[in-house]
JSON list of N, CA and C in Angstrom, two decimals:
[
{"chain": "V", "resi": 957, "resn": "MET", "atom": "N", "xyz": [0.84, -1.17, 0.00]},
{"chain": "V", "resi": 957, "resn": "MET", "atom": "CA", "xyz": [0.00, 0.00, 0.00]},
{"chain": "V", "resi": 957, "resn": "MET", "atom": "C", "xyz": [0.89, 1.24, 0.00]},
{"chain": "V", "resi": 958, "resn": "ASP", "atom": "N", "xyz": [0.38, 2.30, -0.54]},
{"chain": "V", "resi": 958, "resn": "ASP", "atom": "CA", "xyz": [1.08, 3.57, -0.51]},
{"chain": "V", "resi": 958, "resn": "ASP", "atom": "C", "xyz": [0.27, 4.56, 0.33]},
{"chain": "V", "resi": 959, "resn": "HIS", "atom": "N", "xyz": [0.99, 5.37, 1.09]},
{"chain": "V", "resi": 959, "resn": "HIS", "atom": "CA", "xyz": [0.37, 6.40, 1.92]},
{"chain": "V", "resi": 959, "resn": "HIS", "atom": "C", "xyz": [0.93, 7.74, 1.47]},
{"chain": "V", "resi": 960, "resn": "PHE", "atom": "N", "xyz": [0.04, 8.68, 1.13]},
{"chain": "V", "resi": 960, "resn": "PHE", "atom": "CA", "xyz": [0.44, 10.00, 0.66]},
{"chain": "V", "resi": 960, "resn": "PHE", "atom": "C", "xyz": [0.20, 11.02, 1.76]},
{"chain": "V", "resi": 961, "resn": "GLU", "atom": "N", "xyz": [1.16, 11.92, 1.96]},
{"chain": "V", "resi": 961, "resn": "GLU", "atom": "CA", "xyz": [1.00, 13.06, 2.85]},
{"chain": "V", "resi": 961, "resn": "GLU", "atom": "C", "xyz": [1.35, 14.30, 2.04]},
{"chain": "V", "resi": 962, "resn": "ILE", "atom": "N", "xyz": [0.49, 15.33, 2.12]},
{"chain": "V", "resi": 962, "resn": "ILE", "atom": "CA", "xyz": [0.71, 16.55, 1.35]},
{"chain": "V", "resi": 962, "resn": "ILE", "atom": "C", "xyz": [0.59, 17.74, 2.29]},
{"chain": "V", "resi": 963, "resn": "GLU", "atom": "N", "xyz": [1.54, 18.65, 2.15]},
{"chain": "V", "resi": 963, "resn": "GLU", "atom": "CA", "xyz": [1.50, 19.91, 2.88]},
{"chain": "V", "resi": 963, "resn": "GLU", "atom": "C", "xyz": [1.90, 21.01, 1.91]},
{"chain": "V", "resi": 964, "resn": "GLY", "atom": "N", "xyz": [0.95, 21.88, 1.60]},
{"chain": "V", "resi": 964, "resn": "GLY", "atom": "CA", "xyz": [1.22, 22.91, 0.59]},
{"chain": "V", "resi": 964, "resn": "GLY", "atom": "C", "xyz": [1.43, 22.26, -0.77]},
{"chain": "V", "resi": 965, "resn": "ASN", "atom": "N", "xyz": [2.50, 22.61, -1.44]},
{"chain": "V", "resi": 965, "resn": "ASN", "atom": "CA", "xyz": [2.80, 22.03, -2.76]},
{"chain": "V", "resi": 965, "resn": "ASN", "atom": "C", "xyz": [3.83, 20.90, -2.67]},
{"chain": "V", "resi": 966, "resn": "ASN", "atom": "N", "xyz": [4.13, 20.43, -1.47]},
{"chain": "V", "resi": 966, "resn": "ASN", "atom": "CA", "xyz": [5.09, 19.35, -1.27]},
{"chain": "V", "resi": 966, "resn": "ASN", "atom": "C", "xyz": [4.40, 18.14, -0.68]},
{"chain": "V", "resi": 967, "resn": "GLY", "atom": "N", "xyz": [4.95, 16.98, -0.96]},
{"chain": "V", "resi": 967, "resn": "GLY", "atom": "CA", "xyz": [4.37, 15.77, -0.41]},
{"chain": "V", "resi": 967, "resn": "GLY", "atom": "C", "xyz": [5.40, 14.67, -0.33]},
{"chain": "V", "resi": 968, "resn": "VAL", "atom": "N", "xyz": [4.97, 13.57, 0.27]},
{"chain": "V", "resi": 968, "resn": "VAL", "atom": "CA", "xyz": [5.80, 12.38, 0.37]},
{"chain": "V", "resi": 968, "resn": "VAL", "atom": "C", "xyz": [4.89, 11.15, 0.25]},
{"chain": "V", "resi": 969, "resn": "LYS", "atom": "N", "xyz": [5.40, 10.15, -0.45]},
{"chain": "V", "resi": 969, "resn": "LYS", "atom": "CA", "xyz": [4.68, 8.88, -0.62]},
{"chain": "V", "resi": 969, "resn": "LYS", "atom": "C", "xyz": [5.49, 7.81, 0.10]},
{"chain": "V", "resi": 970, "resn": "ASN", "atom": "N", "xyz": [4.85, 7.09, 1.01]},
{"chain": "V", "resi": 970, "resn": "ASN", "atom": "CA", "xyz": [5.50, 6.02, 1.75]},
{"chain": "V", "resi": 970, "resn": "ASN", "atom": "C", "xyz": [4.84, 4.69, 1.43]},
{"chain": "V", "resi": 971, "resn": "ARG", "atom": "N", "xyz": [5.64, 3.65, 1.34]},
{"chain": "V", "resi": 971, "resn": "ARG", "atom": "CA", "xyz": [5.12, 2.28, 1.25]},
{"chain": "V", "resi": 971, "resn": "ARG", "atom": "C", "xyz": [4.81, 1.84, 2.67]},
{"chain": "V", "resi": 972, "resn": "VAL", "atom": "N", "xyz": [3.60, 1.31, 2.88]},
{"chain": "V", "resi": 972, "resn": "VAL", "atom": "CA", "xyz": [3.19, 0.89, 4.21]},
{"chain": "V", "resi": 972, "resn": "VAL", "atom": "C", "xyz": [2.50, -0.47, 4.15]},
{"chain": "V", "resi": 973, "resn": "SER", "atom": "N", "xyz": [2.52, -1.16, 5.28]},
{"chain": "V", "resi": 973, "resn": "SER", "atom": "CA", "xyz": [1.76, -2.40, 5.44]},
{"chain": "V", "resi": 973, "resn": "SER", "atom": "C", "xyz": [0.91, -2.25, 6.69]},
{"chain": "V", "resi": 974, "resn": "PRO", "atom": "N", "xyz": [-0.36, -2.66, 6.61]},
{"chain": "V", "resi": 974, "resn": "PRO", "atom": "CA", "xyz": [-1.21, -2.58, 7.80]},
{"chain": "V", "resi": 974, "resn": "PRO", "atom": "C", "xyz": [-0.79, -3.64, 8.83]},
{"chain": "V", "resi": 975, "resn": "THR", "atom": "N", "xyz": [-1.01, -3.32, 10.10]},
{"chain": "V", "resi": 975, "resn": "THR", "atom": "CA", "xyz": [-0.73, -4.26, 11.18]},
{"chain": "V", "resi": 975, "resn": "THR", "atom": "C", "xyz": [-2.05, -4.74, 11.77]},
{"chain": "V", "resi": 976, "resn": "TYR", "atom": "N", "xyz": [-2.01, -5.80, 12.56]},
{"chain": "V", "resi": 976, "resn": "TYR", "atom": "CA", "xyz": [-3.23, -6.36, 13.13]},
{"chain": "V", "resi": 976, "resn": "TYR", "atom": "C", "xyz": [-3.90, -5.43, 14.13]},
{"chain": "V", "resi": 977, "resn": "ASP", "atom": "N", "xyz": [-3.14, -4.50, 14.71]},
{"chain": "V", "resi": 977, "resn": "ASP", "atom": "CA", "xyz": [-3.73, -3.59, 15.69]},
{"chain": "V", "resi": 977, "resn": "ASP", "atom": "C", "xyz": [-4.32, -2.34, 15.05]},
{"chain": "V", "resi": 978, "resn": "GLY", "atom": "N", "xyz": [-4.37, -2.27, 13.70]},
{"chain": "V", "resi": 978, "resn": "GLY", "atom": "CA", "xyz": [-4.96, -1.14, 13.00]},
{"chain": "V", "resi": 978, "resn": "GLY", "atom": "C", "xyz": [-3.97, -0.07, 12.61]},
{"chain": "V", "resi": 979, "resn": "GLY", "atom": "N", "xyz": [-2.70, -0.25, 12.97]},
{"chain": "V", "resi": 979, "resn": "GLY", "atom": "CA", "xyz": [-1.66, 0.71, 12.61]},
{"chain": "V", "resi": 979, "resn": "GLY", "atom": "C", "xyz": [-1.01, 0.34, 11.28]},
{"chain": "V", "resi": 980, "resn": "PHE", "atom": "N", "xyz": [0.10, 0.98, 11.00]},
{"chain": "V", "resi": 980, "resn": "PHE", "atom": "CA", "xyz": [0.84, 0.74, 9.76]},
{"chain": "V", "resi": 980, "resn": "PHE", "atom": "C", "xyz": [2.33, 0.72, 10.05]},
{"chain": "V", "resi": 981, "resn": "ILE", "atom": "N", "xyz": [3.05, -0.03, 9.25]},
{"chain": "V", "resi": 981, "resn": "ILE", "atom": "CA", "xyz": [4.51, -0.08, 9.31]},
{"chain": "V", "resi": 981, "resn": "ILE", "atom": "C", "xyz": [5.03, 0.48, 8.00]},
{"chain": "V", "resi": 982, "resn": "ASN", "atom": "N", "xyz": [5.92, 1.47, 8.07]},
{"chain": "V", "resi": 982, "resn": "ASN", "atom": "CA", "xyz": [6.58, 2.01, 6.88]},
{"chain": "V", "resi": 982, "resn": "ASN", "atom": "C", "xyz": [7.72, 1.09, 6.48]},
{"chain": "V", "resi": 983, "resn": "TYR", "atom": "N", "xyz": [7.91, 0.92, 5.18]},
{"chain": "V", "resi": 983, "resn": "TYR", "atom": "CA", "xyz": [9.08, 0.20, 4.69]},
{"chain": "V", "resi": 983, "resn": "TYR", "atom": "C", "xyz": [9.54, 0.84, 3.39]},
{"chain": "V", "resi": 984, "resn": "GLY", "atom": "N", "xyz": [10.79, 0.65, 3.07]},
{"chain": "V", "resi": 984, "resn": "GLY", "atom": "CA", "xyz": [11.33, 1.30, 1.88]},
{"chain": "V", "resi": 984, "resn": "GLY", "atom": "C", "xyz": [11.63, 2.76, 2.15]},
{"chain": "V", "resi": 985, "resn": "SER", "atom": "N", "xyz": [12.13, 3.43, 1.15]},
{"chain": "V", "resi": 985, "resn": "SER", "atom": "CA", "xyz": [12.46, 4.84, 1.28]},
{"chain": "V", "resi": 985, "resn": "SER", "atom": "C", "xyz": [11.27, 5.70, 0.86]},
{"chain": "V", "resi": 986, "resn": "PRO", "atom": "N", "xyz": [10.99, 6.77, 1.61]},
{"chain": "V", "resi": 986, "resn": "PRO", "atom": "CA", "xyz": [9.91, 7.66, 1.20]},
{"chain": "V", "resi": 986, "resn": "PRO", "atom": "C", "xyz": [10.26, 8.36, -0.11]},
{"chain": "V", "resi": 987, "resn": "ALA", "atom": "N", "xyz": [9.25, 8.61, -0.92]},
{"chain": "V", "resi": 987, "resn": "ALA", "atom": "CA", "xyz": [9.44, 9.30, -2.20]},
{"chain": "V", "resi": 987, "resn": "ALA", "atom": "C", "xyz": [8.86, 10.70, -2.08]},
{"chain": "V", "resi": 988, "resn": "ALA", "atom": "N", "xyz": [9.73, 11.70, -2.08]},
{"chain": "V", "resi": 988, "resn": "ALA", "atom": "CA", "xyz": [9.29, 13.09, -1.99]},
{"chain": "V", "resi": 988, "resn": "ALA", "atom": "C", "xyz": [8.80, 13.57, -3.36]},
{"chain": "V", "resi": 989, "resn": "PHE", "atom": "N", "xyz": [7.80, 14.45, -3.35]},
{"chain": "V", "resi": 989, "resn": "PHE", "atom": "CA", "xyz": [7.30, 15.00, -4.60]},
{"chain": "V", "resi": 989, "resn": "PHE", "atom": "C", "xyz": [6.80, 16.43, -4.37]},
{"chain": "V", "resi": 990, "resn": "THR", "atom": "N", "xyz": [6.68, 17.14, -5.47]},
{"chain": "V", "resi": 990, "resn": "THR", "atom": "CA", "xyz": [6.00, 18.43, -5.49]},
{"chain": "V", "resi": 990, "resn": "THR", "atom": "C", "xyz": [4.84, 18.30, -6.46]},
{"chain": "V", "resi": 991, "resn": "TRP", "atom": "N", "xyz": [3.86, 19.17, -6.33]},
{"chain": "V", "resi": 991, "resn": "TRP", "atom": "CA", "xyz": [2.76, 19.14, -7.29]},
{"chain": "V", "resi": 991, "resn": "TRP", "atom": "C", "xyz": [2.51, 20.57, -7.78]},
{"chain": "V", "resi": 992, "resn": "GLU", "atom": "N", "xyz": [2.03, 20.64, -9.02]},
{"chain": "V", "resi": 992, "resn": "GLU", "atom": "CA", "xyz": [1.69, 21.93, -9.63]},
{"chain": "V", "resi": 992, "resn": "GLU", "atom": "C", "xyz": [0.63, 21.70, -10.70]},
{"chain": "V", "resi": 993, "resn": "VAL", "atom": "N", "xyz": [-0.06, 22.77, -11.06]},
{"chain": "V", "resi": 993, "resn": "VAL", "atom": "CA", "xyz": [-1.05, 22.72, -12.13]},
{"chain": "V", "resi": 993, "resn": "VAL", "atom": "C", "xyz": [-0.35, 23.08, -13.42]},
{"chain": "V", "resi": 994, "resn": "VAL", "atom": "N", "xyz": [-0.41, 22.15, -14.40]},
{"chain": "V", "resi": 994, "resn": "VAL", "atom": "CA", "xyz": [0.20, 22.33, -15.72]},
{"chain": "V", "resi": 994, "resn": "VAL", "atom": "C", "xyz": [-0.88, 22.10, -16.77]},
{"chain": "V", "resi": 995, "resn": "ASP", "atom": "N", "xyz": [-1.20, 23.11, -17.55]},
{"chain": "V", "resi": 995, "resn": "ASP", "atom": "CA", "xyz": [-2.23, 22.98, -18.60]},
{"chain": "V", "resi": 995, "resn": "ASP", "atom": "C", "xyz": [-3.51, 22.36, -18.05]},
{"chain": "V", "resi": 996, "resn": "GLN", "atom": "N", "xyz": [-3.98, 22.83, -16.91]},
{"chain": "V", "resi": 996, "resn": "GLN", "atom": "CA", "xyz": [-5.21, 22.40, -16.25]},
{"chain": "V", "resi": 996, "resn": "GLN", "atom": "C", "xyz": [-5.14, 20.99, -15.66]},
{"chain": "V", "resi": 997, "resn": "ASP", "atom": "N", "xyz": [-3.97, 20.36, -15.64]},
{"chain": "V", "resi": 997, "resn": "ASP", "atom": "CA", "xyz": [-3.78, 19.06, -14.99]},
{"chain": "V", "resi": 997, "resn": "ASP", "atom": "C", "xyz": [-2.95, 19.25, -13.73]},
{"chain": "V", "resi": 998, "resn": "VAL", "atom": "N", "xyz": [-3.22, 18.44, -12.71]},
{"chain": "V", "resi": 998, "resn": "VAL", "atom": "CA", "xyz": [-2.38, 18.42, -11.52]},
{"chain": "V", "resi": 998, "resn": "VAL", "atom": "C", "xyz": [-1.28, 17.39, -11.78]},
{"chain": "V", "resi": 999, "resn": "VAL", "atom": "N", "xyz": [-0.02, 17.84, -11.72]},
{"chain": "V", "resi": 999, "resn": "VAL", "atom": "CA", "xyz": [1.12, 16.99, -12.02]},
{"chain": "V", "resi": 999, "resn": "VAL", "atom": "C", "xyz": [2.00, 16.85, -10.78]},
{"chain": "V", "resi": 1000, "resn": "LEU", "atom": "N", "xyz": [2.27, 15.61, -10.39]},
{"chain": "V", "resi": 1000, "resn": "LEU", "atom": "CA", "xyz": [3.17, 15.31, -9.28]},
{"chain": "V", "resi": 1000, "resn": "LEU", "atom": "C", "xyz": [4.53, 15.00, -9.87]},
{"chain": "V", "resi": 1001, "resn": "THR", "atom": "N", "xyz": [5.57, 15.67, -9.38]},
{"chain": "V", "resi": 1001, "resn": "THR", "atom": "CA", "xyz": [6.92, 15.43, -9.85]},
{"chain": "V", "resi": 1001, "resn": "THR", "atom": "C", "xyz": [7.72, 14.81, -8.71]},
{"chain": "V", "resi": 1002, "resn": "PHE", "atom": "N", "xyz": [8.15, 13.56, -8.94]},
{"chain": "V", "resi": 1002, "resn": "PHE", "atom": "CA", "xyz": [8.93, 12.81, -7.96]},
{"chain": "V", "resi": 1002, "resn": "PHE", "atom": "C", "xyz": [10.40, 12.92, -8.32]},
{"chain": "V", "resi": 1003, "resn": "LYS", "atom": "N", "xyz": [11.26, 13.07, -7.30]},
{"chain": "V", "resi": 1003, "resn": "LYS", "atom": "CA", "xyz": [12.69, 13.10, -7.53]},
{"chain": "V", "resi": 1003, "resn": "LYS", "atom": "C", "xyz": [13.33, 12.14, -6.55]},
{"chain": "V", "resi": 1004, "resn": "ASP", "atom": "N", "xyz": [14.07, 11.17, -7.08]},
{"chain": "V", "resi": 1004, "resn": "ASP", "atom": "CA", "xyz": [14.73, 10.17, -6.27]},
{"chain": "V", "resi": 1004, "resn": "ASP", "atom": "C", "xyz": [16.18, 10.09, -6.72]},
{"chain": "V", "resi": 1005, "resn": "GLY", "atom": "N", "xyz": [17.07, 10.78, -6.01]},
{"chain": "V", "resi": 1005, "resn": "GLY", "atom": "CA", "xyz": [18.46, 10.85, -6.44]},
{"chain": "V", "resi": 1005, "resn": "GLY", "atom": "C", "xyz": [18.56, 11.59, -7.76]},
{"chain": "V", "resi": 1006, "resn": "ASP", "atom": "N", "xyz": [19.16, 10.94, -8.76]},
{"chain": "V", "resi": 1006, "resn": "ASP", "atom": "CA", "xyz": [19.26, 11.54, -10.09]},
{"chain": "V", "resi": 1006, "resn": "ASP", "atom": "C", "xyz": [18.03, 11.25, -10.94]},
{"chain": "V", "resi": 1007, "resn": "SER", "atom": "N", "xyz": [17.16, 10.37, -10.46]},
{"chain": "V", "resi": 1007, "resn": "SER", "atom": "CA", "xyz": [15.97, 9.97, -11.20]},
{"chain": "V", "resi": 1007, "resn": "SER", "atom": "C", "xyz": [14.83, 10.96, -10.95]},
{"chain": "V", "resi": 1008, "resn": "ARG", "atom": "N", "xyz": [14.08, 11.27, -12.00]},
{"chain": "V", "resi": 1008, "resn": "ARG", "atom": "CA", "xyz": [12.93, 12.16, -11.90]},
{"chain": "V", "resi": 1008, "resn": "ARG", "atom": "C", "xyz": [11.82, 11.62, -12.78]},
{"chain": "V", "resi": 1009, "resn": "TYR", "atom": "N", "xyz": [10.60, 11.62, -12.26]},
{"chain": "V", "resi": 1009, "resn": "TYR", "atom": "CA", "xyz": [9.46, 11.20, -13.07]},
{"chain": "V", "resi": 1009, "resn": "TYR", "atom": "C", "xyz": [8.23, 11.97, -12.64]},
{"chain": "V", "resi": 1010, "resn": "GLN", "atom": "N", "xyz": [7.21, 11.94, -13.50]},
{"chain": "V", "resi": 1010, "resn": "GLN", "atom": "CA", "xyz": [5.98, 12.66, -13.22]},
{"chain": "V", "resi": 1010, "resn": "GLN", "atom": "C", "xyz": [4.77, 11.74, -13.31]},
{"chain": "V", "resi": 1011, "resn": "GLN", "atom": "N", "xyz": [3.76, 12.09, -12.53]},
{"chain": "V", "resi": 1011, "resn": "GLN", "atom": "CA", "xyz": [2.48, 11.41, -12.58]},
{"chain": "V", "resi": 1011, "resn": "GLN", "atom": "C", "xyz": [1.39, 12.47, -12.61]},
{"chain": "V", "resi": 1012, "resn": "THR", "atom": "N", "xyz": [0.39, 12.27, -13.47]},
{"chain": "V", "resi": 1012, "resn": "THR", "atom": "CA", "xyz": [-0.70, 13.22, -13.63]},
{"chain": "V", "resi": 1012, "resn": "THR", "atom": "C", "xyz": [-1.93, 12.70, -12.90]},
{"chain": "V", "resi": 1013, "resn": "LEU", "atom": "N", "xyz": [-2.54, 13.55, -12.11]},
{"chain": "V", "resi": 1013, "resn": "LEU", "atom": "CA", "xyz": [-3.74, 13.20, -11.37]},
{"chain": "V", "resi": 1013, "resn": "LEU", "atom": "C", "xyz": [-4.92, 13.09, -12.33]},
{"chain": "V", "resi": 1014, "resn": "LYS", "atom": "N", "xyz": [-5.55, 11.93, -12.36]},
{"chain": "V", "resi": 1014, "resn": "LYS", "atom": "CA", "xyz": [-6.71, 11.71, -13.22]},
{"chain": "V", "resi": 1014, "resn": "LYS", "atom": "C", "xyz": [-8.02, 11.71, -12.43]},
{"chain": "V", "resi": 1015, "resn": "LYS", "atom": "N", "xyz": [-7.97, 11.26, -11.17]},
{"chain": "V", "resi": 1015, "resn": "LYS", "atom": "CA", "xyz": [-9.16, 11.24, -10.33]},
{"chain": "V", "resi": 1015, "resn": "LYS", "atom": "C", "xyz": [-8.72, 11.25, -8.88]},
{"chain": "V", "resi": 1016, "resn": "CYS", "atom": "N", "xyz": [-9.45, 12.00, -8.07]},
{"chain": "V", "resi": 1016, "resn": "CYS", "atom": "CA", "xyz": [-9.20, 12.01, -6.64]},
{"chain": "V", "resi": 1016, "resn": "CYS", "atom": "C", "xyz": [-10.50, 12.35, -5.94]},
{"chain": "V", "resi": 1017, "resn": "ASP", "atom": "N", "xyz": [-11.03, 11.39, -5.19]},
{"chain": "V", "resi": 1017, "resn": "ASP", "atom": "CA", "xyz": [-12.20, 11.64, -4.37]},
{"chain": "V", "resi": 1017, "resn": "ASP", "atom": "C", "xyz": [-12.01, 10.89, -3.05]},
{"chain": "V", "resi": 1018, "resn": "GLY", "atom": "N", "xyz": [-13.02, 10.77, -2.26]},
{"chain": "V", "resi": 1018, "resn": "GLY", "atom": "CA", "xyz": [-12.88, 10.14, -0.95]},
{"chain": "V", "resi": 1018, "resn": "GLY", "atom": "C", "xyz": [-12.54, 8.67, -0.97]},
{"chain": "V", "resi": 1019, "resn": "SER", "atom": "N", "xyz": [-12.68, 8.01, -2.12]},
{"chain": "V", "resi": 1019, "resn": "SER", "atom": "CA", "xyz": [-12.45, 6.57, -2.15]},
{"chain": "V", "resi": 1019, "resn": "SER", "atom": "C", "xyz": [-11.44, 6.12, -3.21]},
{"chain": "V", "resi": 1020, "resn": "THR", "atom": "N", "xyz": [-11.15, 6.95, -4.20]},
{"chain": "V", "resi": 1020, "resn": "THR", "atom": "CA", "xyz": [-10.29, 6.53, -5.31]},
{"chain": "V", "resi": 1020, "resn": "THR", "atom": "C", "xyz": [-9.30, 7.62, -5.69]},
{"chain": "V", "resi": 1021, "resn": "LEU", "atom": "N", "xyz": [-8.07, 7.18, -5.97]},
{"chain": "V", "resi": 1021, "resn": "LEU", "atom": "CA", "xyz": [-7.02, 8.06, -6.49]},
{"chain": "V", "resi": 1021, "resn": "LEU", "atom": "C", "xyz": [-6.46, 7.38, -7.73]},
{"chain": "V", "resi": 1022, "resn": "ILE", "atom": "N", "xyz": [-6.44, 8.08, -8.85]},
{"chain": "V", "resi": 1022, "resn": "ILE", "atom": "CA", "xyz": [-5.87, 7.53, -10.08]},
{"chain": "V", "resi": 1022, "resn": "ILE", "atom": "C", "xyz": [-4.78, 8.47, -10.57]},
{"chain": "V", "resi": 1023, "resn": "LEU", "atom": "N", "xyz": [-3.57, 7.90, -10.74]},
{"chain": "V", "resi": 1023, "resn": "LEU", "atom": "CA", "xyz": [-2.43, 8.65, -11.24]},
{"chain": "V", "resi": 1023, "resn": "LEU", "atom": "C", "xyz": [-1.93, 8.00, -12.52]},
{"chain": "V", "resi": 1024, "resn": "LEU", "atom": "N", "xyz": [-1.61, 8.83, -13.52]},
{"chain": "V", "resi": 1024, "resn": "LEU", "atom": "CA", "xyz": [-1.06, 8.35, -14.78]},
{"chain": "V", "resi": 1024, "resn": "LEU", "atom": "C", "xyz": [0.42, 8.70, -14.82]},
{"chain": "V", "resi": 1025, "resn": "HIS", "atom": "N", "xyz": [1.26, 7.66, -14.82]},
{"chain": "V", "resi": 1025, "resn": "HIS", "atom": "CA", "xyz": [2.72, 7.82, -14.86]},
{"chain": "V", "resi": 1025, "resn": "HIS", "atom": "C", "xyz": [3.13, 8.30, -16.24]},
{"chain": "V", "resi": 1026, "resn": "ASP", "atom": "N", "xyz": [4.26, 9.03, -16.31]},
{"chain": "V", "resi": 1026, "resn": "ASP", "atom": "CA", "xyz": [4.70, 9.55, -17.61]},
{"chain": "V", "resi": 1026, "resn": "ASP", "atom": "C", "xyz": [5.09, 8.46, -18.59]},
{"chain": "V", "resi": 1027, "resn": "ASN", "atom": "N", "xyz": [5.23, 7.20, -18.14]},
{"chain": "V", "resi": 1027, "resn": "ASN", "atom": "CA", "xyz": [5.50, 6.09, -19.06]},
{"chain": "V", "resi": 1027, "resn": "ASN", "atom": "C", "xyz": [4.21, 5.41, -19.54]},
{"chain": "V", "resi": 1028, "resn": "GLY", "atom": "N", "xyz": [3.04, 5.94, -19.13]},
{"chain": "V", "resi": 1028, "resn": "GLY", "atom": "CA", "xyz": [1.76, 5.40, -19.57]},
{"chain": "V", "resi": 1028, "resn": "GLY", "atom": "C", "xyz": [1.08, 4.47, -18.59]},
{"chain": "V", "resi": 1029, "resn": "THR", "atom": "N", "xyz": [1.78, 4.07, -17.53]},
{"chain": "V", "resi": 1029, "resn": "THR", "atom": "CA", "xyz": [1.20, 3.17, -16.53]},
{"chain": "V", "resi": 1029, "resn": "THR", "atom": "C", "xyz": [0.19, 3.93, -15.68]},
{"chain": "V", "resi": 1030, "resn": "GLU", "atom": "N", "xyz": [-0.98, 3.35, -15.49]},
{"chain": "V", "resi": 1030, "resn": "GLU", "atom": "CA", "xyz": [-2.01, 3.96, -14.66]},
{"chain": "V", "resi": 1030, "resn": "GLU", "atom": "C", "xyz": [-2.03, 3.26, -13.30]},
{"chain": "V", "resi": 1031, "resn": "TYR", "atom": "N", "xyz": [-1.95, 4.05, -12.24]},
{"chain": "V", "resi": 1031, "resn": "TYR", "atom": "CA", "xyz": [-2.00, 3.53, -10.87]},
{"chain": "V", "resi": 1031, "resn": "TYR", "atom": "C", "xyz": [-3.35, 3.88, -10.27]},
{"chain": "V", "resi": 1032, "resn": "ILE", "atom": "N", "xyz": [-4.07, 2.86, -9.81]},
{"chain": "V", "resi": 1032, "resn": "ILE", "atom": "CA", "xyz": [-5.39, 3.06, -9.22]},
{"chain": "V", "resi": 1032, "resn": "ILE", "atom": "C", "xyz": [-5.30, 2.68, -7.75]},
{"chain": "V", "resi": 1033, "resn": "TYR", "atom": "N", "xyz": [-5.57, 3.65, -6.90]},
{"chain": "V", "resi": 1033, "resn": "TYR", "atom": "CA", "xyz": [-5.53, 3.45, -5.45]},
{"chain": "V", "resi": 1033, "resn": "TYR", "atom": "C", "xyz": [-6.95, 3.50, -4.91]},
{"chain": "V", "resi": 1034, "resn": "LYS", "atom": "N", "xyz": [-7.25, 2.61, -4.01]},
{"chain": "V", "resi": 1034, "resn": "LYS", "atom": "CA", "xyz": [-8.54, 2.60, -3.30]},
{"chain": "V", "resi": 1034, "resn": "LYS", "atom": "C", "xyz": [-8.26, 2.94, -1.84]},
{"chain": "V", "resi": 1035, "resn": "ALA", "atom": "N", "xyz": [-9.17, 3.67, -1.21]},
{"chain": "V", "resi": 1035, "resn": "ALA", "atom": "CA", "xyz": [-9.00, 4.03, 0.20]},
{"chain": "V", "resi": 1035, "resn": "ALA", "atom": "C", "xyz": [-8.97, 2.77, 1.05]},
{"chain": "V", "resi": 1036, "resn": "HIS", "atom": "N", "xyz": [-8.06, 2.76, 2.02]},
{"chain": "V", "resi": 1036, "resn": "HIS", "atom": "CA", "xyz": [-7.95, 1.62, 2.94]},
{"chain": "V", "resi": 1036, "resn": "HIS", "atom": "C", "xyz": [-9.08, 1.66, 3.95]},
{"chain": "V", "resi": 1037, "resn": "GLU", "atom": "N", "xyz": [-9.66, 0.51, 4.19]},
{"chain": "V", "resi": 1037, "resn": "GLU", "atom": "CA", "xyz": [-10.69, 0.38, 5.21]},
{"chain": "V", "resi": 1037, "resn": "GLU", "atom": "C", "xyz": [-10.23, -0.67, 6.20]},
{"chain": "V", "resi": 1038, "resn": "ASN", "atom": "N", "xyz": [-10.21, -0.30, 7.49]},
{"chain": "V", "resi": 1038, "resn": "ASN", "atom": "CA", "xyz": [-9.84, -1.27, 8.52]},
{"chain": "V", "resi": 1038, "resn": "ASN", "atom": "C", "xyz": [-10.89, -2.36, 8.61]},
{"chain": "V", "resi": 1039, "resn": "ALA", "atom": "N", "xyz": [-10.42, -3.59, 8.81]},
{"chain": "V", "resi": 1039, "resn": "ALA", "atom": "CA", "xyz": [-11.33, -4.73, 8.94]},
{"chain": "V", "resi": 1039, "resn": "ALA", "atom": "C", "xyz": [-12.15, -4.57, 10.23]},
{"chain": "V", "resi": 1040, "resn": "GLN", "atom": "N", "xyz": [-13.44, -4.78, 10.12]},
{"chain": "V", "resi": 1040, "resn": "GLN", "atom": "CA", "xyz": [-14.32, -4.70, 11.28]},
{"chain": "V", "resi": 1040, "resn": "GLN", "atom": "C", "xyz": [-14.36, -6.06, 11.97]},
{"chain": "V", "resi": 1041, "resn": "GLU", "atom": "N", "xyz": [-14.21, -6.05, 13.29]},
{"chain": "V", "resi": 1041, "resn": "GLU", "atom": "CA", "xyz": [-14.25, -7.32, 14.03]},
{"chain": "V", "resi": 1041, "resn": "GLU", "atom": "C", "xyz": [-15.62, -7.57, 14.58]}
]
């Protein structure tokens, strides 16, 4: 799973795994990004060392996030729901 945090025009994406107690464990390196409006699209620009890539926001609502990577790959995220006991 990926967890996004945004403050102003900056953000970070973390890989996380849910735990049995309802929390999350971060793993891997966080991916920092900035976002801006380009030609009426919201574009996230990720920079990892010398590597740089962009993803364009296609949909964002309370349950779904869709990002289109600059290589054509579409990432579809669904909101996490804790299992009810």
